[in-house]
Amino acid sequence: MLRVAQPSPGEDDDRLLAQAVAGDAAAFGCLVRQHEAMVFSLARRFLGDDSAAEDLAQEVFLALHQHLADLRTAAHVKFWLRRVTANRCIDCRRRRSWQLERSGEHTREPAIAPVTADFLLETRLRALVDRLPARARLVVVLRYQEDLDPAEIGALLGMPVNTVKSHLRRSLAALRAQLPAEAS
Amino acid sequence: MRTWMRGVLCCAVLMWMPVHAWAQGPRLQLDKLTRLASQASEVTDIALDPAMLQLAGNFVSAQNDDSRAIKELLGSLKGVYVKTYQFDRDGAYTAADVESVRGQLTGNWTRLVATESKKEQGRELVEIYSWREGERMGGLAILVAEPRELTVVNIVGPIDLTRLAALRGQLGIPNVPIK
Amino acid sequence: MTLDDELRRALEPKAPPDGFADRVLARIASSTAAGPGSRSPHVRSRLIRALAVAAALVLTAAATSYYRYQLVQLEGERAAREVRVALTIASEKLALAARRVNRNDDTKVSIREAP
């Protein structure tokens, strides 16, 4: 079994990619470690389930291994991973007909209870984001987890920028309305 | 022969016109608003004719509450047309733009709701119309003119207003009770 | 702290379970390893070439219909998204009307169809 090398500080990301493309398994392992949190979190936020998210994330990295030769730069790898993860999330959801995470049945988050000051705001926010419609949720996660701007999100999802902005606007309005007044 | 043919053509046109007029009835002509797109900071422009609605219905799954609600609403509709323009400044659209829509809301259109309010930011107009032919409801029009946003919603076909209003609560958006 | 800041904090990336990268590499290794009883390299390469040509022919034949299918899929998904957005907007504006009416009138006025 191949072991994952710890990425060394100051590693040149493009050189790492070149090594992985050349067949260096340890370099590919470094790539996996660099991006695993992003891919897993996107999947986890969308699917609401750790094991489903890990399955999907593994599939994404397997696909990355198969398409490595098509990617030119480290930035391209990141874009590619985000796009493939987003598309697979949507496919997975459609294929397996996941119940909306807002029902709380498939998450390990605490069940959504009436808003009180006792709940940590972050927990409440995550639960509210999980309740958003699928596309809107994906847009919000890409905006606030990945810090992408609407144009980048639109390019990633093949969605008009105005639609992205519309999703963000409505989602934030919905979140604000459901937060306790003192927290929002 | 030519006179006979002309007569047949005239009859055909005269027969076609009332049918065409009825068919146009619940559907509003919103083309005059498209010029606002160039000035708007955000545009939503949706035009779903019967074919697109049928296609959409095939892709809306009935596996969860919100999709089921949408699928049920879609069942009887013949068209859904929405234009929303948001602007960065007041006065980007004119009274003539609003009138280009309101002017069509006569005849079989009945106004159900009309509110007009003056705020610090400007006037706000909210109107809802229903299209009827006899006992049969055949369309809905919603016109909202706010200082920095103009929205026209035109739904062709019978639609249950209570179900439509209830949709908000099922789409993860706070539901303001409509009593 | 603004809602934007709170959202960034709440949605910070979460690391996968321990050993994730090892499991990915194990899957890659097992999927690329040659099985037992492999043929000689020359026979294998001829077989692979033949299979590749056959596969290319089949794929070419299927590509057009699949492309058409994909177009319909994309169009349908787009239409479904637009329907959702359109009905959401309509619903929001109905609620706005109700709020305006209820604010302006002491007695609650319901949004109903004309008798």
Short mmCIF file of C-alpha atoms in Angstrom, two decimals:
data_model
loop_
_atom_site.label_atom_id
_atom_site.label_comp_id
_atom_site.label_asym_id
_atom_site.label_seq_id
_atom_site.Cartn_x
_atom_site.Cartn_y
_atom_site.Cartn_z
CA MET A 1 0.00 0.00 0.00
CA LEU A 2 1.32 3.40 -0.86
CA ARG A 3 1.76 5.83 1.98
CA VAL A 4 0.89 9.46 1.84
CA ALA A 5 3.82 11.83 2.07
CA GLN A 6 3.33 14.89 4.18
CA PRO A 7 3.47 17.95 1.97
CA SER A 8 6.66 19.80 2.70
CA PRO A 9 6.44 23.48 3.53
CA GLY A 10 6.91 25.75 0.51
CA GLU A 11 6.22 22.92 -1.98
CA ASP A 12 5.70 24.25 -5.48
CA ASP A 13 2.13 23.26 -6.26
CA ASP A 14 2.61 23.19 -10.00
CA ARG A 15 5.73 21.05 -9.63
CA LEU A 16 3.79 18.71 -7.38
CA LEU A 17 1.17 18.40 -10.08
CA ALA A 18 3.82 17.69 -12.69
CA GLN A 19 5.26 14.95 -10.51
CA ALA A 20 1.84 13.43 -9.96
CA VAL A 21 1.15 13.52 -13.70
CA ALA A 22 4.47 11.75 -14.25
CA GLY A 23 3.23 8.92 -12.07
CA ASP A 24 4.69 9.86 -8.68
CA ALA A 25 2.21 8.31 -6.29
CA ALA A 26 3.55 10.18 -3.28
CA ALA A 27 3.05 13.47 -5.12
CA PHE A 28 -0.52 12.48 -5.93
CA GLY A 29 -1.00 11.67 -2.27
CA CYS A 30 0.11 15.19 -1.44
CA LEU A 31 -2.48 16.54 -3.84
CA VAL A 32 -5.13 14.50 -2.12
CA ARG A 33 -4.11 15.82 1.28
CA GLN A 34 -4.09 19.40 -0.02
CA HIS A 35 -7.65 19.26 -1.26
CA GLU A 36 -9.36 16.55 0.78
CA ALA A 37 -10.93 18.97 3.27
CA MET A 38 -12.42 21.10 0.50
CA VAL A 39 -13.86 18.15 -1.44
CA PHE A 40 -15.10 16.33 1.63
CA SER A 41 -16.70 19.45 3.13
CA LEU A 42 -18.50 20.33 -0.08
CA ALA A 43 -19.86 16.82 -0.31
CA ARG A 44 -20.69 16.69 3.39
CA ARG A 45 -22.52 19.99 3.30
CA PHE A 46 -24.54 18.88 0.29
CA LEU A 47 -25.27 15.27 1.17
CA GLY A 48 -25.53 15.69 4.92
CA ASP A 49 -23.90 12.37 5.68
CA ASP A 50 -20.26 11.59 6.52
CA SER A 51 -20.08 8.19 4.85
CA ALA A 52 -21.85 9.33 1.68
CA ALA A 53 -19.58 12.34 1.58
CA GLU A 54 -16.48 10.18 1.92
CA ASP A 55 -17.67 7.86 -0.85
CA LEU A 56 -18.27 10.78 -3.13
CA ALA A 57 -14.96 12.40 -2.22
CA GLN A 58 -13.09 9.16 -2.99
CA GLU A 59 -14.84 8.97 -6.38
CA VAL A 60 -13.76 12.54 -7.11
CA PHE A 61 -10.10 11.82 -6.35
CA LEU A 62 -10.24 8.61 -8.38
CA ALA A 63 -11.52 10.67 -11.27
CA LEU A 64 -8.77 13.21 -10.63
CA HIS A 65 -6.20 10.43 -10.92
CA GLN A 66 -7.68 9.41 -14.27
CA HIS A 67 -7.77 12.95 -15.65
CA LEU A 68 -4.55 14.25 -14.18
CA ALA A 69 -2.85 14.52 -17.54
CA ASP A 70 -5.55 16.97 -18.70
CA LEU A 71 -4.79 19.46 -15.94
CA ARG A 72 -2.11 22.07 -16.42
CA THR A 73 -1.78 24.04 -13.21
CA ALA A 74 -2.54 23.76 -9.52
CA ALA A 75 -5.29 26.38 -9.92
CA HIS A 76 -6.81 24.25 -12.67
CA VAL A 77 -6.79 21.26 -10.31
CA LYS A 78 -8.68 23.23 -7.67
CA PHE A 79 -11.25 24.46 -10.19
CA TRP A 80 -11.62 20.97 -11.61
CA LEU A 81 -12.12 19.43 -8.16
CA ARG A 82 -14.75 21.99 -7.17
CA ARG A 83 -16.65 21.54 -10.41
CA VAL A 84 -16.56 17.75 -10.39
CA THR A 85 -17.52 17.63 -6.72
CA ALA A 86 -20.44 20.00 -7.29
CA ASN A 87 -21.66 18.05 -10.31
CA ARG A 88 -21.34 14.72 -8.56
CA CYS A 89 -23.21 16.06 -5.55
CA ILE A 90 -26.08 17.03 -7.78
CA ASP A 91 -25.99 13.71 -9.67
CA CYS A 92 -25.79 11.75 -6.44
CA ARG A 93 -28.70 13.59 -4.96
CA ARG A 94 -30.81 13.07 -8.04
CA ARG A 95 -29.87 9.39 -8.37
CA ARG A 96 -30.33 8.43 -4.78
CA SER A 97 -33.21 10.87 -4.06
CA TRP A 98 -31.83 12.05 -0.78
CA GLN A 99 -34.35 13.63 1.48
CA LEU A 100 -33.63 17.26 2.03
CA GLU A 101 -31.10 17.66 4.80
CA ARG A 102 -33.41 20.16 6.40
CA SER A 103 -35.50 17.23 7.54
CA GLY A 104 -32.56 16.40 9.77
CA GLU A 105 -32.83 12.66 9.14
CA HIS A 106 -29.50 12.17 7.43
CA THR A 107 -27.27 14.51 9.37
CA ARG A 108 -25.35 14.09 12.53
CA GLU A 109 -26.02 17.68 13.48
CA PRO A 110 -28.32 18.19 16.40
CA ALA A 111 -31.97 18.19 15.40
CA ILE A 112 -33.25 21.63 14.58
CA ALA A 113 -35.00 22.96 17.65
CA PRO A 114 -36.82 26.20 18.14
CA VAL A 115 -34.40 29.08 18.08
CA THR A 116 -33.21 29.94 21.55
CA ALA A 117 -30.20 31.80 22.78
CA ASP A 118 -28.83 28.53 24.19
CA PHE A 119 -27.76 27.20 20.77
CA LEU A 120 -24.47 28.18 19.34
CA LEU A 121 -25.01 30.44 16.37
CA GLU A 122 -22.71 28.39 14.17
CA THR A 123 -24.65 25.19 14.81
CA ARG A 124 -27.88 26.98 14.05
CA LEU A 125 -26.45 28.50 10.89
CA ARG A 126 -25.21 25.16 9.60
CA ALA A 127 -28.61 23.60 10.24
CA LEU A 128 -30.34 26.47 8.43
CA VAL A 129 -27.98 26.21 5.47
CA ASP A 130 -28.74 22.48 5.33
CA ARG A 131 -32.40 23.38 4.94
CA LEU A 132 -31.88 25.55 1.90
CA PRO A 133 -32.95 24.18 -1.49
CA ALA A 134 -30.19 22.16 -3.11
CA ARG A 135 -28.91 24.65 -5.66
CA ALA A 136 -29.12 27.58 -3.28
CA ARG A 137 -27.24 25.57 -0.66
CA LEU A 138 -24.50 24.75 -3.13
CA VAL A 139 -24.16 28.42 -4.04
CA VAL A 140 -24.00 29.50 -0.37
CA VAL A 141 -21.41 26.84 0.45
CA LEU A 142 -19.23 27.78 -2.50
CA ARG A 143 -19.49 31.43 -1.49
CA TYR A 144 -18.74 31.07 2.21
CA GLN A 145 -16.73 27.88 2.46
CA GLU A 146 -14.64 28.41 -0.67
CA ASP A 147 -14.83 32.23 -0.73
CA LEU A 148 -15.72 32.29 -4.41
CA ASP A 149 -17.36 35.36 -5.88
CA PRO A 150 -20.61 35.07 -7.84
CA ALA A 151 -18.86 35.13 -11.22
CA GLU A 152 -16.60 32.24 -10.17
CA ILE A 153 -19.57 30.30 -8.81
CA GLY A 154 -21.47 30.91 -12.02
CA ALA A 155 -18.55 29.64 -14.10
CA LEU A 156 -18.20 26.59 -11.88
CA LEU A 157 -21.83 25.59 -11.97
CA GLY A 158 -22.65 26.78 -15.49
CA MET A 159 -25.17 29.18 -14.00
CA PRO A 160 -25.81 32.82 -15.02
CA VAL A 161 -24.25 35.28 -12.58
CA ASN A 162 -27.61 36.92 -11.93
CA THR A 163 -29.06 33.57 -10.92
CA VAL A 164 -26.16 33.05 -8.52
CA LYS A 165 -26.73 36.48 -7.01
CA SER A 166 -30.44 35.77 -6.77
CA HIS A 167 -29.78 32.52 -4.90
CA LEU A 168 -27.42 34.33 -2.51
CA ARG A 169 -29.79 37.18 -1.90
CA ARG A 170 -32.78 34.97 -1.18
CA SER A 171 -30.80 32.53 0.92
CA LEU A 172 -29.30 35.27 3.09
CA ALA A 173 -32.73 36.82 3.52
CA ALA A 174 -34.10 33.45 4.59
CA LEU A 175 -31.22 32.88 6.99
CA ARG A 176 -31.55 36.35 8.50
CA ALA A 177 -35.26 35.88 8.99
CA GLN A 178 -34.78 32.65 10.87
CA LEU A 179 -31.98 33.74 13.14
CA PRO A 180 -32.67 35.22 16.54
CA ALA A 181 -32.86 39.00 16.30
CA GLU A 182 -29.89 39.56 18.59
CA ALA A 183 -27.69 37.22 16.52
CA SER A 184 -28.60 38.65 13.13
CA MET B 1 -62.13 31.89 -58.47
CA ARG B 2 -59.95 34.55 -57.02
CA THR B 3 -62.90 36.26 -55.35
CA TRP B 4 -63.97 32.91 -53.94
CA MET B 5 -60.51 32.27 -52.56
CA ARG B 6 -60.37 35.72 -51.07
CA GLY B 7 -63.68 35.10 -49.36
CA VAL B 8 -62.42 31.83 -47.91
CA LEU B 9 -59.28 33.54 -46.66
CA CYS B 10 -61.26 36.33 -45.00
CA CYS B 11 -63.49 33.80 -43.27
CA ALA B 12 -60.49 31.88 -42.06
CA VAL B 13 -58.89 35.03 -40.65
CA LEU B 14 -62.12 36.10 -38.97
CA MET B 15 -62.53 32.64 -37.46
CA TRP B 16 -58.92 32.58 -36.30
CA MET B 17 -58.99 35.99 -34.67
CA PRO B 18 -61.40 35.33 -31.77
CA VAL B 19 -59.60 32.07 -30.96
CA HIS B 20 -56.30 33.85 -31.09
CA ALA B 21 -57.65 36.70 -28.96
CA TRP B 22 -58.85 34.25 -26.35
CA ALA B 23 -55.58 32.40 -26.43
CA GLN B 24 -53.72 35.69 -25.85
CA GLY B 25 -56.09 36.73 -23.05
CA PRO B 26 -54.41 35.38 -19.92
CA ARG B 27 -50.96 35.89 -21.39
CA LEU B 28 -49.48 39.34 -21.08
CA GLN B 29 -47.11 40.89 -23.60
CA LEU B 30 -44.03 41.89 -21.62
CA ASP B 31 -41.65 42.63 -24.49
CA LYS B 32 -41.66 46.37 -23.80
CA LEU B 33 -39.94 45.74 -20.47
CA THR B 34 -36.90 44.07 -21.98
CA ARG B 35 -35.25 47.43 -22.54
CA LEU B 36 -34.88 47.71 -18.75
CA ALA B 37 -32.40 44.83 -18.71
CA SER B 38 -29.55 47.06 -19.80
CA GLN B 39 -30.07 49.34 -16.80
CA ALA B 40 -30.76 46.68 -14.20
CA SER B 41 -28.21 45.34 -11.76
CA GLU B 42 -30.06 42.04 -11.59
CA VAL B 43 -32.47 40.52 -14.04
CA THR B 44 -34.66 37.47 -13.78
CA ASP B 45 -36.32 36.66 -17.07
CA ILE B 46 -38.25 33.40 -17.22
CA ALA B 47 -40.54 32.34 -20.05
CA LEU B 48 -41.92 28.83 -19.85
CA ASP B 49 -44.46 27.94 -22.50
CA PRO B 50 -46.59 24.75 -22.33
CA ALA B 51 -43.86 22.59 -23.87
CA MET B 52 -41.20 23.81 -21.44
CA LEU B 53 -43.57 23.41 -18.50
CA GLN B 54 -44.23 19.84 -19.48
CA LEU B 55 -40.50 19.20 -19.80
CA ALA B 56 -39.91 20.87 -16.44
CA GLY B 57 -42.58 18.72 -14.86
CA ASN B 58 -40.68 15.61 -15.94
CA PHE B 59 -37.60 16.87 -14.15
CA VAL B 60 -39.25 17.96 -10.94
CA SER B 61 -39.11 14.93 -8.73
CA ALA B 62 -41.97 14.13 -6.40
CA GLN B 63 -39.65 12.72 -3.77
CA ASN B 64 -39.85 15.59 -1.30
CA ASP B 65 -42.41 18.09 -0.08
CA ASP B 66 -41.30 21.18 -1.95
CA SER B 67 -40.91 19.37 -5.27
CA ARG B 68 -44.26 17.67 -4.83
CA ALA B 69 -45.90 21.03 -4.18
CA ILE B 70 -44.34 22.47 -7.33
CA LYS B 71 -45.32 19.43 -9.39
CA GLU B 72 -48.92 19.74 -8.24
CA LEU B 73 -49.03 23.43 -9.09
CA LEU B 74 -47.52 22.77 -12.51
CA GLY B 75 -50.12 20.20 -13.46
CA SER B 76 -52.73 22.55 -14.84
CA LEU B 77 -50.57 25.46 -16.00
CA LYS B 78 -50.13 26.55 -19.60
CA GLY B 79 -47.41 29.16 -19.14
CA VAL B 80 -45.26 30.84 -16.53
CA TYR B 81 -43.64 34.18 -17.32
CA VAL B 82 -41.62 36.24 -14.85
CA LYS B 83 -39.67 39.41 -15.31
CA THR B 84 -37.85 40.97 -12.37
CA TYR B 85 -35.57 43.94 -12.73
CA GLN B 86 -33.54 45.28 -9.83
CA PHE B 87 -31.80 48.62 -10.07
CA ASP B 88 -29.11 50.45 -8.15
CA ARG B 89 -31.03 53.71 -8.22
CA ASP B 90 -34.56 55.06 -7.99
CA GLY B 91 -36.42 56.12 -11.10
CA ALA B 92 -34.77 53.61 -13.45
CA TYR B 93 -38.13 52.59 -14.84
CA THR B 94 -40.98 54.91 -15.74
CA ALA B 95 -44.72 55.06 -15.21
CA ALA B 96 -45.04 54.17 -18.89
CA ASP B 97 -43.23 50.89 -18.23
CA VAL B 98 -45.73 50.04 -15.51
CA GLU B 99 -48.64 51.15 -17.69
CA SER B 100 -47.46 48.92 -20.54
CA VAL B 101 -48.43 46.06 -18.26
CA ARG B 102 -51.40 47.54 -16.43
CA GLY B 103 -52.95 48.63 -19.71
CA GLN B 104 -53.38 44.98 -20.65
CA LEU B 105 -55.13 44.07 -17.39
CA THR B 106 -58.64 44.90 -18.55
CA GLY B 107 -61.53 42.94 -20.04
CA ASN B 108 -61.43 39.46 -18.51
CA TRP B 109 -58.89 40.55 -15.91
CA THR B 110 -60.26 41.32 -12.43
CA ARG B 111 -58.18 43.11 -9.86
CA LEU B 112 -58.11 41.20 -6.58
CA VAL B 113 -55.65 43.28 -4.61
CA ALA B 114 -54.29 46.76 -5.02
CA THR B 115 -52.08 48.48 -2.50
CA GLU B 116 -50.09 51.59 -2.93
CA SER B 117 -47.86 53.04 -0.28
CA LYS B 118 -45.50 55.94 -0.07
CA LYS B 119 -42.29 55.32 1.78
CA GLU B 120 -39.22 57.41 2.32
CA GLN B 121 -37.60 55.53 -0.53
CA GLY B 122 -40.54 56.18 -2.88
CA ARG B 123 -43.84 54.75 -3.99
CA GLU B 124 -44.62 51.07 -3.88
CA LEU B 125 -47.40 49.49 -5.87
CA VAL B 126 -48.60 45.91 -5.43
CA GLU B 127 -51.45 44.58 -7.58
CA ILE B 128 -52.81 41.11 -8.18
CA TYR B 129 -55.18 40.26 -11.01
CA SER B 130 -57.08 37.15 -11.93
CA TRP B 131 -58.19 36.26 -15.48
CA ARG B 132 -61.58 34.68 -15.81
CA GLU B 133 -63.88 33.55 -18.53
CA GLY B 134 -67.26 32.92 -16.97
CA GLU B 135 -66.75 30.65 -14.02
CA ARG B 136 -63.38 29.46 -15.21
CA MET B 137 -60.17 30.96 -13.83
CA GLY B 138 -57.49 31.02 -16.47
CA GLY B 139 -54.62 33.16 -15.30
CA LEU B 140 -52.88 35.27 -12.71
CA ALA B 141 -50.93 38.49 -12.91
CA ILE B 142 -48.87 40.03 -10.13
CA LEU B 143 -47.38 43.46 -10.58
CA VAL B 144 -45.00 44.86 -7.97
CA ALA B 145 -43.42 48.24 -8.57
CA GLU B 146 -40.97 49.24 -5.86
CA PRO B 147 -38.53 52.16 -5.99
CA ARG B 148 -35.68 49.91 -7.14
CA GLU B 149 -37.41 46.80 -8.36
CA LEU B 150 -40.06 46.02 -10.93
CA THR B 151 -41.58 42.56 -11.00
CA VAL B 152 -44.24 41.12 -13.25
CA VAL B 153 -45.47 37.57 -12.80
CA ASN B 154 -47.88 36.15 -15.37
CA ILE B 155 -49.21 32.65 -14.91
CA VAL B 156 -51.43 31.20 -17.63
CA GLY B 157 -53.81 28.51 -16.55
CA PRO B 158 -55.81 27.88 -13.41
CA ILE B 159 -53.71 28.20 -10.28
CA ASP B 160 -54.59 27.76 -6.64
CA LEU B 161 -53.53 30.97 -4.90
CA THR B 162 -53.52 29.40 -1.46
CA ARG B 163 -51.19 26.66 -2.62
CA LEU B 164 -48.98 29.13 -4.39
CA ALA B 165 -48.73 31.32 -1.29
CA ALA B 166 -48.01 28.26 0.86
CA LEU B 167 -45.02 27.37 -1.34
CA ARG B 168 -42.80 29.84 0.48
CA GLY B 169 -42.95 27.91 3.71
CA GLN B 170 -41.92 24.74 1.93
CA LEU B 171 -38.94 26.18 0.14
CA GLY B 172 -36.96 27.03 3.26
CA ILE B 173 -38.15 30.62 3.22
CA PRO B 174 -40.02 32.00 6.20
CA ASN B 175 -43.73 31.79 5.64
CA VAL B 176 -45.66 34.96 6.34
CA PRO B 177 -49.14 33.70 7.18
CA ILE B 178 -51.73 34.82 4.72
CA LYS B 179 -55.05 34.75 6.49
CA MET C 1 -19.69 40.09 13.53
CA THR C 2 -21.77 40.12 10.35
CA LEU C 3 -23.81 37.27 8.96
CA ASP C 4 -21.19 36.88 6.24
CA ASP C 5 -18.48 36.38 8.86
CA GLU C 6 -20.63 33.98 10.82
CA LEU C 7 -21.37 31.96 7.70
CA ARG C 8 -17.67 31.74 6.85
CA ARG C 9 -16.99 30.48 10.33
CA ALA C 10 -19.89 28.04 10.33
CA LEU C 11 -18.98 26.64 6.92
CA GLU C 12 -15.24 26.28 7.38
CA PRO C 13 -13.96 23.19 5.58
CA LYS C 14 -14.03 20.09 7.71
CA ALA C 15 -11.32 17.45 7.40
CA PRO C 16 -12.47 14.00 6.33
CA PRO C 17 -12.12 11.03 8.70
CA ASP C 18 -8.55 9.92 9.45
CA GLY C 19 -6.88 7.85 6.78
CA PHE C 20 -8.96 9.22 3.92
CA ALA C 21 -6.00 9.86 1.66
CA ASP C 22 -4.63 6.36 2.38
CA ARG C 23 -7.95 4.85 1.39
CA VAL C 24 -8.01 6.84 -1.84
CA LEU C 25 -4.53 5.65 -2.77
CA ALA C 26 -5.43 2.07 -1.88
CA ARG C 27 -8.38 2.20 -4.23
CA ILE C 28 -6.21 3.62 -6.99
CA ALA C 29 -3.57 0.95 -6.43
CA SER C 30 -6.10 -1.86 -6.51
CA SER C 31 -7.81 -0.55 -9.62
CA THR C 32 -4.53 -0.33 -11.61
CA ALA C 33 -2.86 -3.57 -10.46
CA ALA C 34 -2.68 -6.38 -13.06
CA GLY C 35 -4.66 -9.46 -12.14
CA PRO C 36 -3.17 -13.00 -11.99
CA GLY C 37 -2.76 -15.01 -15.20
CA SER C 38 -2.15 -12.02 -17.43
CA ARG C 39 -1.27 -12.66 -21.04
CA SER C 40 2.14 -11.83 -22.53
CA PRO C 41 2.76 -8.14 -23.19
CA HIS C 42 2.51 -8.50 -27.01
CA VAL C 43 -0.76 -10.38 -26.99
CA ARG C 44 -2.12 -8.02 -24.42
CA SER C 45 -1.28 -4.94 -26.44
CA ARG C 46 -2.86 -6.38 -29.63
CA LEU C 47 -5.94 -7.35 -27.69
CA ILE C 48 -6.10 -3.94 -26.07
CA ARG C 49 -5.79 -2.26 -29.47
CA ALA C 50 -8.55 -4.40 -30.91
CA LEU C 51 -10.77 -3.74 -27.96
CA ALA C 52 -10.05 -0.03 -28.20
CA VAL C 53 -11.04 0.07 -31.87
CA ALA C 54 -14.23 -1.85 -31.17
CA ALA C 55 -15.04 0.38 -28.24
CA ALA C 56 -14.40 3.49 -30.34
CA LEU C 57 -16.82 2.26 -32.99
CA VAL C 58 -19.50 1.53 -30.45
CA LEU C 59 -18.94 4.84 -28.71
CA THR C 60 -19.10 6.76 -31.97
CA ALA C 61 -22.39 5.14 -32.81
CA ALA C 62 -23.80 5.91 -29.35
CA ALA C 63 -22.31 9.39 -29.05
CA THR C 64 -24.90 11.20 -31.13
CA SER C 65 -27.90 9.83 -29.34
CA TYR C 66 -26.22 10.35 -25.98
CA TYR C 67 -25.43 13.94 -26.89
CA ARG C 68 -29.04 14.50 -27.80
CA TYR C 69 -30.12 12.88 -24.56
CA GLN C 70 -27.75 15.13 -22.62
CA LEU C 71 -29.20 18.19 -24.33
CA VAL C 72 -32.69 17.18 -23.33
CA GLN C 73 -31.48 16.49 -19.80
CA LEU C 74 -29.80 19.89 -19.54
CA GLU C 75 -32.82 21.64 -20.99
CA GLY C 76 -35.16 19.82 -18.65
CA GLU C 77 -33.05 20.57 -15.61
CA ARG C 78 -32.87 24.21 -16.60
CA ALA C 79 -36.63 24.36 -17.06
CA ALA C 80 -37.19 22.72 -13.66
CA ARG C 81 -34.87 25.25 -12.02
CA GLU C 82 -36.65 28.14 -13.72
CA VAL C 83 -40.04 26.84 -12.65
CA ARG C 84 -38.89 26.72 -9.08
CA VAL C 85 -37.51 30.25 -9.23
CA ALA C 86 -40.62 31.58 -10.96
CA LEU C 87 -43.05 30.06 -8.48
CA THR C 88 -40.89 31.21 -5.59
CA ILE C 89 -40.99 34.77 -6.85
CA ALA C 90 -44.74 34.57 -7.37
CA SER C 91 -45.21 33.21 -3.88
CA GLU C 92 -43.01 35.91 -2.35
CA LYS C 93 -44.92 38.66 -4.09
CA LEU C 94 -48.22 37.22 -2.95
CA ALA C 95 -46.92 37.32 0.59
CA LEU C 96 -45.77 40.90 0.08
CA ALA C 97 -49.24 41.82 -1.07
CA ALA C 98 -50.75 40.16 1.97
CA ARG C 99 -48.40 42.03 4.27
CA ARG C 100 -49.28 45.35 2.63
CA VAL C 101 -52.99 44.65 2.76
CA ASN C 102 -52.91 43.44 6.36
CA ARG C 103 -50.92 46.46 7.34
CA ASN C 104 -53.31 48.88 5.67
CA ASP C 105 -56.51 47.32 6.90
CA ASP C 106 -57.42 46.62 10.50
CA THR C 107 -59.60 43.72 9.44
CA LYS C 108 -57.59 41.01 7.81
CA VAL C 109 -58.21 40.80 4.10
CA SER C 110 -57.62 37.48 2.48
CA ILE C 111 -56.22 37.04 -0.98
CA ARG C 112 -59.03 35.26 -2.72
CA GLU C 113 -60.52 34.90 -6.11
CA ALA C 114 -63.36 37.20 -7.06
CA PRO C 115 -66.78 35.57 -6.62
#
